[in-house]
C-alpha cells in the first residue's frame, strides 16, 4: 500500500483524534461553573465570526455575553473567561500529546535526512569510506538553555508524556482519566523557579529521553556505518546552561553551579545503575556474573552517597572486558545490550552533559578591575602599579604572560568574589566529574580582544594555575560586533601565549554568534546575512592560522528567529563556512517539541547530523554566487534601514510597554532571571531581553522579528523593475531560500485582525499601520518571489498544525486583548494600580500568556 501524503497522515492521526478526544474533554465536569465546556465552542464561533466582520475583541466578548449569557453578573462573566483560559490551556496540552504520539506516523523515520537514508545514499554513491572519515571528526551538540519560552510545570509535562502513550495505544479509559487529571492540575507557578529548579526540570529530558535517543543513534552509526567497530569520536553530545549561565542572572551562584554538576553526575550514574541491574539478570555466566554484580554494587554506592572508588575509566574497561568474554566464550549472547551500555559510557562519562559558564564582558571588566585593584593594594606584584595607564595592547601583553595566584580572601566585593569562586568551581567539577563536565566559558557581548584576555588571566590566576583546561568562547551579538569579530580573532590567533593555549585545546576555537541580540539589533535579514558573512570571514582567518573554528549558534541567530527548520539552515551553508561541528542552543518549548519524545528527539538529531554532513556530500557547489552576494547585501541593507527607522520610532518602546504583554512576562514566574537587564526605572531598548521582546510580538500576533524589513527590501526591486534578481537569488541560493521559508512561518502565524482596532487608537494608530503595511508588503512580495499561492505551500502538514493551534488559542488571544483594553481604559480613568478590577484584568492577561506561548511550539 503506497504511503499517503504527509498532510493526509496529519489529518487522520492528529486532527481527527484531537476532535474526538477534545469532545470527551469538554464534557468532563471539572468545576462548579456549569456548561463551561459547552459554552467554549460558542465563544470560539463568536470570535471567528467577529474577526471576519472586523469587530474588535471587546465587541466580540460583549456580543457573546449578550447573545448567550445575558443573565450572568459581571463577576460571573469574569469567572467564565478565566474558566475558558483554563480549558484552552489544557486543549493545547491535549493537542501536543496527540501530535507527539503521531510523530513517527506523520514523519518518515527512515526518509530523507535520517541516518538510514544517509547511509544508503553514501553506499549507492560509493562514499561510505568518506562518510566514515567524516563521522570520525564531525560532532553535533545541542545546548539546553533555561531561557523561559515554555510555561509547563513538571507535573504537566508528566501528563503530556502519559497522554502521548495512551493516545498511541488508543486507551480510552486511561485518556479519560488523564484528561480529568489535567483538568485538576494547576499550570500556574506561584513563585519563580530557582536556577537549580530549572536545571532539574531539564535534566528530566536527559534522563528520560536523551540517554536513550543518543544511545540508539550512536549504536546505529556504529553497527551500520562502522560495521561494529569502536568510534573514538562521540559524534553527539549535550551542552547545558542552567546553573552555569550567569549572564543577567544574579541567582546563579558558585554553589548552584556545583550543585547542578553534582545532580548531572548523580542522574547519569542512576541511569547506568538501571542498565547494569537489567544486565545482571541476563549475564549469569561464569567469569562474568561477579563482575557485573561488583559494578552494580559500586554504582549503587555512588547513588546512596557511600564511598566508592569506581572511576569512569574502570567502569568502561570492566564493561569492555565483559564484552570480550561474551564474544570469546558465550557466543556473543546479549552482546548488543552490553555494547550499548559501553557506548553510553563513551557518550556521557560521569558528567552526562557539558556544563557551560556564561557571563557578560561588561561584568567581567568590573570583576577584573576589582581583582587587579585588590592585588595591587595587597602588594602581590602580579600586576604593575601603572596597569591602568598602559595602552590596551600593553595590557593584553601582560595578561597573556600572567603568572601567579590570587588569594580570594583579599577580594572584598561580593559579586566579584562569586564570579571568581565560579571559576574555581569549574576546576572542582573537572576534578570530580572529568574535564568534559565543565570546560567552556562563553563571554557574551564580547567586543574586544581585551575582553577575552581578561577572562584568560582570571581563569589562570584563580583556578587553572598549571594548565588552562577550558575553552574560551567569545559571543559576538550585535551587527557591529559581528563586523569586528574577524579582526579580534586574528589578534588572538597571533598572540603567542593564546596560540599555545589553543594548541593544547587541539587548535580548535569556539565562537558563538548572534544569540539574543542579533535580530533584535539588526532586524531579520541583516542579522542573518551579517552572521553568514561573519562566519565566512572567521572561517577564512581561522583557516589561515591553522585553527578549526567551531560555530555555536544561538536560537536568536539564523536557525530560528523566523521559526522554521533548523536542519535546512545547516544544509544550506557552502564550503566557505567551517562545518566540522554543528552546535546550537535549544530552549523552552523547542526542547519539548523537537526533542521531548524518543521519536522526535531521534528524528531531529538525525536531521541535524545529516544536514551538517550534507555540505561535504553535496556534489553541487553551495558557494554564494557573486551576483547573489550583491543582491542579498543590498536587500539586507535596505531591510536594516527599514527596521532601524522602525526601532527608532518614538512610539516603538511605548507601544510595547502599553499595547503588548511585555510587562506581564515578569509576572509569569517561568524563569529565574529578571525580565530585563538594567536597573533603570523606565524601559530602555538595550535592557530588553530577547525572549520577552520576541514573545510580546508573538502574543500580539504581529511577529515583527521574523519579517520586518523584508517587504520593504523586496519592494525596491519590484519598483525598479529588477524583481527577477531576487527571484534568481531565491532559486539559486539555498541559504536565502531557507531564510524566506522561515520568514513565511512567521507571517503565517500573524493575525492582524486581532489588533485591527489599534488602527483607530489616537496614540498608536499610525504606528500599528506601519507594522501592518510591512506585513502586507512582505506577504505579497514573498508570495510573488516564491511563486506560491499561499504561505507555507510547500509544507502543508506544518501549515495545518499551525492552523489548528491558532484556532485553539483564538479565544485566548481575544480574552487577552479584551483584558488589555480594559486595563488601558481603567488607567485612563486614573484608577490606582492596587485597584481590585485592575488586578483581576492584569491576572487575566498573565494567565492568557501561558496557552499562547505553549501553542507556538512548532515555531521551533
Coordinates of N, CA, C and O in Angstrom, one line a residue, residues 356-421:
X356 N 28.2 24.6 30.5 CA 28.9 25.9 30.1 C 28.7 26.9 31.2 O 27.6 27.0 31.8
X357 N 29.7 27.8 31.3 CA 29.6 29.0 32.1 C 29.4 30.2 31.2 O 30.1 30.2 30.1
X358 N 28.6 31.2 31.5 CA 28.5 32.3 30.6 C 28.3 33.6 31.5 O 27.6 33.6 32.5
X359 N 29.0 34.6 31.1 CA 28.9 35.9 31.7 C 29.1 37.1 30.7 O 29.8 36.9 29.7
X360 N 28.6 38.2 31.0 CA 28.7 39.4 30.1 C 30.1 40.0 30.3 O 30.6 40.1 31.4
X361 N 30.7 40.5 29.1 CA 32.0 41.1 29.2 C 32.1 42.3 30.1 O 33.1 42.6 30.7
X362 N 31.0 43.1 30.1 CA 31.0 44.3 31.0 C 31.1 43.9 32.4 O 31.7 44.6 33.2
X363 N 30.5 42.8 32.8 CA 30.6 42.3 34.2 C 32.0 41.8 34.5 O 32.6 42.1 35.5
X364 N 32.6 41.1 33.5 CA 34.0 40.6 33.6 C 34.9 41.8 33.9 O 35.8 41.7 34.7
X365 N 34.7 42.8 33.1 CA 35.5 44.0 33.2 C 35.5 44.6 34.7 O 36.5 44.9 35.3
X366 N 34.3 44.6 35.2 CA 34.1 45.1 36.6 C 34.8 44.2 37.6 O 35.5 44.7 38.4
X367 N 34.6 42.9 37.4 CA 35.2 41.9 38.3 C 36.8 41.9 38.2 O 37.5 41.9 39.2
X368 N 37.2 42.0 37.0 CA 38.7 42.0 36.7 C 39.3 43.2 37.4 O 40.3 43.1 38.0
X369 N 38.7 44.4 37.2 CA 39.2 45.6 37.8 C 39.3 45.5 39.4 O 40.2 45.9 40.0
X370 N 38.2 45.0 39.9 CA 38.2 44.7 41.4 C 39.4 43.9 41.8 O 40.0 44.1 42.8
X371 N 39.6 42.8 41.0 CA 40.7 41.8 41.3 C 42.0 42.5 41.2 O 42.9 42.3 42.1
X372 N 42.2 43.3 40.2 CA 43.5 44.0 39.9 C 43.8 45.0 41.1 O 44.9 45.0 41.7
X373 N 42.8 45.7 41.4 CA 42.9 46.7 42.5 C 43.3 46.1 43.8 O 44.1 46.5 44.6
X374 N 42.6 45.0 44.1 CA 42.9 44.2 45.4 C 44.3 43.7 45.4 O 45.0 43.7 46.4
X375 N 44.7 43.2 44.2 CA 46.1 42.6 44.1 C 47.1 43.6 44.2 O 48.1 43.4 45.0
X376 N 47.0 44.8 43.6 CA 47.9 45.9 43.7 C 48.0 46.4 45.2 O 49.1 46.6 45.7
X377 N 46.8 46.6 45.7 CA 46.7 47.0 47.1 C 47.4 46.1 48.1 O 48.0 46.5 49.1
X378 N 47.3 44.8 47.8 CA 47.9 43.8 48.6 C 49.4 43.6 48.4 O 50.1 42.9 49.1
X379 N 49.9 44.3 47.3 CA 51.4 44.2 47.0 C 51.8 42.9 46.4 O 52.9 42.4 46.7
X380 N 50.9 42.3 45.6 CA 51.2 40.9 45.1 C 52.2 40.9 44.0 O 52.8 39.9 43.6
X381 N 52.4 42.1 43.3 CA 53.4 42.2 42.2 C 53.0 41.4 41.0 O 53.8 41.1 40.1
X382 N 51.7 41.0 40.9 CA 51.2 40.2 39.7 C 50.9 41.3 38.6 O 51.3 41.0 37.5
X383 N 50.4 42.4 39.0 CA 50.1 43.5 38.0 C 51.0 44.7 38.4 O 51.2 45.0 39.6
X384 N 51.5 45.4 37.3 CA 52.3 46.6 37.6 C 51.3 47.7 38.2 O 50.2 47.7 37.9
X385 N 51.9 48.6 39.0 CA 51.1 49.6 39.7 C 50.5 50.6 38.7 O 49.4 51.2 38.9
X386 N 51.2 50.7 37.5 CA 50.6 51.6 36.5 C 49.8 50.9 35.5 O 49.6 51.4 34.3
X387 N 49.2 49.7 35.8 CA 48.5 48.9 34.9 C 47.4 49.7 34.1 O 47.3 49.6 32.9
X388 N 46.7 50.6 34.8 CA 45.6 51.3 34.2 C 46.0 52.4 33.3 O 45.3 53.0 32.5
X389 N 47.3 52.8 33.4 CA 47.9 53.8 32.5 C 48.4 53.3 31.2 O 48.8 54.0 30.3
X390 N 48.5 51.9 31.1 CA 49.0 51.3 29.9 C 48.0 51.3 28.8 O 46.8 51.4 29.0
X391 N 48.5 51.2 27.5 CA 47.6 51.0 26.4 C 46.9 49.7 26.4 O 47.4 48.7 27.1
X392 N 45.9 49.5 25.6 CA 45.2 48.2 25.6 C 46.1 47.1 25.1 O 46.1 46.0 25.6
X393 N 47.0 47.4 24.1 CA 47.9 46.4 23.6 C 48.9 46.0 24.7 O 49.2 44.8 24.8
X394 N 49.4 46.9 25.5 CA 50.3 46.6 26.6 C 49.6 45.8 27.7 O 50.2 44.9 28.2
X395 N 48.3 46.1 27.9 CA 47.6 45.3 28.9 C 47.4 43.9 28.4 O 47.6 43.0 29.2
X396 N 47.1 43.7 27.2 CA 46.9 42.4 26.6 C 48.2 41.6 26.7 O 48.2 40.4 27.1
X397 N 49.3 42.2 26.5 CA 50.6 41.5 26.6 C 50.9 41.0 28.0 O 51.3 39.9 28.3
X398 N 50.6 41.9 29.0 CA 50.7 41.5 30.4 C 49.8 40.3 30.8 O 50.2 39.4 31.4
X399 N 48.5 40.4 30.3 CA 47.5 39.4 30.6 C 47.9 38.0 29.9 O 47.6 37.0 30.5
X400 N 48.5 38.1 28.8 CA 48.9 36.9 28.1 C 50.0 36.1 28.9 O 50.0 34.9 28.9
X401 N 50.9 36.9 29.5 CA 52.1 36.2 30.1 C 51.9 36.1 31.6 O 52.8 35.8 32.4
X402 N 50.7 36.4 32.1 CA 50.4 36.4 33.6 C 50.8 35.2 34.3 O 50.6 34.1 33.8
X403 N 51.4 35.3 35.5 CA 51.7 34.2 36.3 C 51.4 34.5 37.8 O 51.3 35.7 38.1
X404 N 51.2 33.5 38.6 CA 50.9 33.8 40.0 C 49.6 33.3 40.4 O 48.8 32.6 39.6
X405 N 49.2 33.6 41.6 CA 47.9 33.1 42.2 C 47.3 34.3 42.9 O 47.9 35.0 43.6
X406 N 46.0 34.4 42.8 CA 45.2 35.4 43.5 C 44.6 34.7 44.7 O 43.9 33.7 44.6
X407 N 44.9 35.3 45.9 CA 44.3 34.8 47.1 C 42.9 35.5 47.2 O 42.8 36.7 47.4
X408 N 41.8 34.7 47.1 CA 40.5 35.3 47.1 C 40.1 36.0 48.4 O 39.2 36.8 48.4
X409 N 40.8 35.8 49.5 CA 40.5 36.4 50.7 C 40.7 38.0 50.6 O 40.2 38.7 51.4
X410 N 41.6 38.4 49.6 CA 41.8 39.8 49.5 C 40.7 40.6 48.8 O 40.7 41.8 48.7
X411 N 39.8 39.8 48.1 CA 38.7 40.4 47.3 C 37.5 40.6 48.2 O 37.0 39.7 48.9
X412 N 37.1 41.9 48.3 CA 36.0 42.2 49.3 C 34.7 42.3 48.6 O 33.6 42.2 49.3
X413 N 34.6 42.7 47.3 CA 33.3 42.8 46.6 C 32.6 41.5 46.5 O 33.2 40.5 45.9
X414 N 31.4 41.4 46.9 CA 30.7 40.1 46.9 C 30.4 39.6 45.5 O 30.6 38.4 45.3
X415 N 30.0 40.4 44.6 CA 29.8 39.9 43.2 C 31.1 39.4 42.5 O 31.1 38.4 41.9
X416 N 32.2 40.2 42.8 CA 33.5 39.7 42.2 C 33.9 38.4 42.8 O 34.3 37.5 42.1
X417 N 33.7 38.3 44.1 CA 34.1 37.0 44.8 C 33.3 35.9 44.2 O 33.8 34.8 43.9
X418 N 32.0 36.1 44.0 CA 31.1 35.0 43.4 C 31.6 34.6 42.0 O 31.7 33.4 41.7
X419 N 32.0 35.6 41.2 CA 32.4 35.3 39.8 C 33.7 34.5 39.9 O 33.9 33.6 39.1
X420 N 34.7 34.9 40.7 CA 35.9 34.2 40.8 C 35.8 32.8 41.5 O 36.4 31.9 41.0
X421 N 34.9 32.7 42.4 CA 34.6 31.4 43.0 C 34.0 30.4 42.0 O 34.2 29.2 42.0

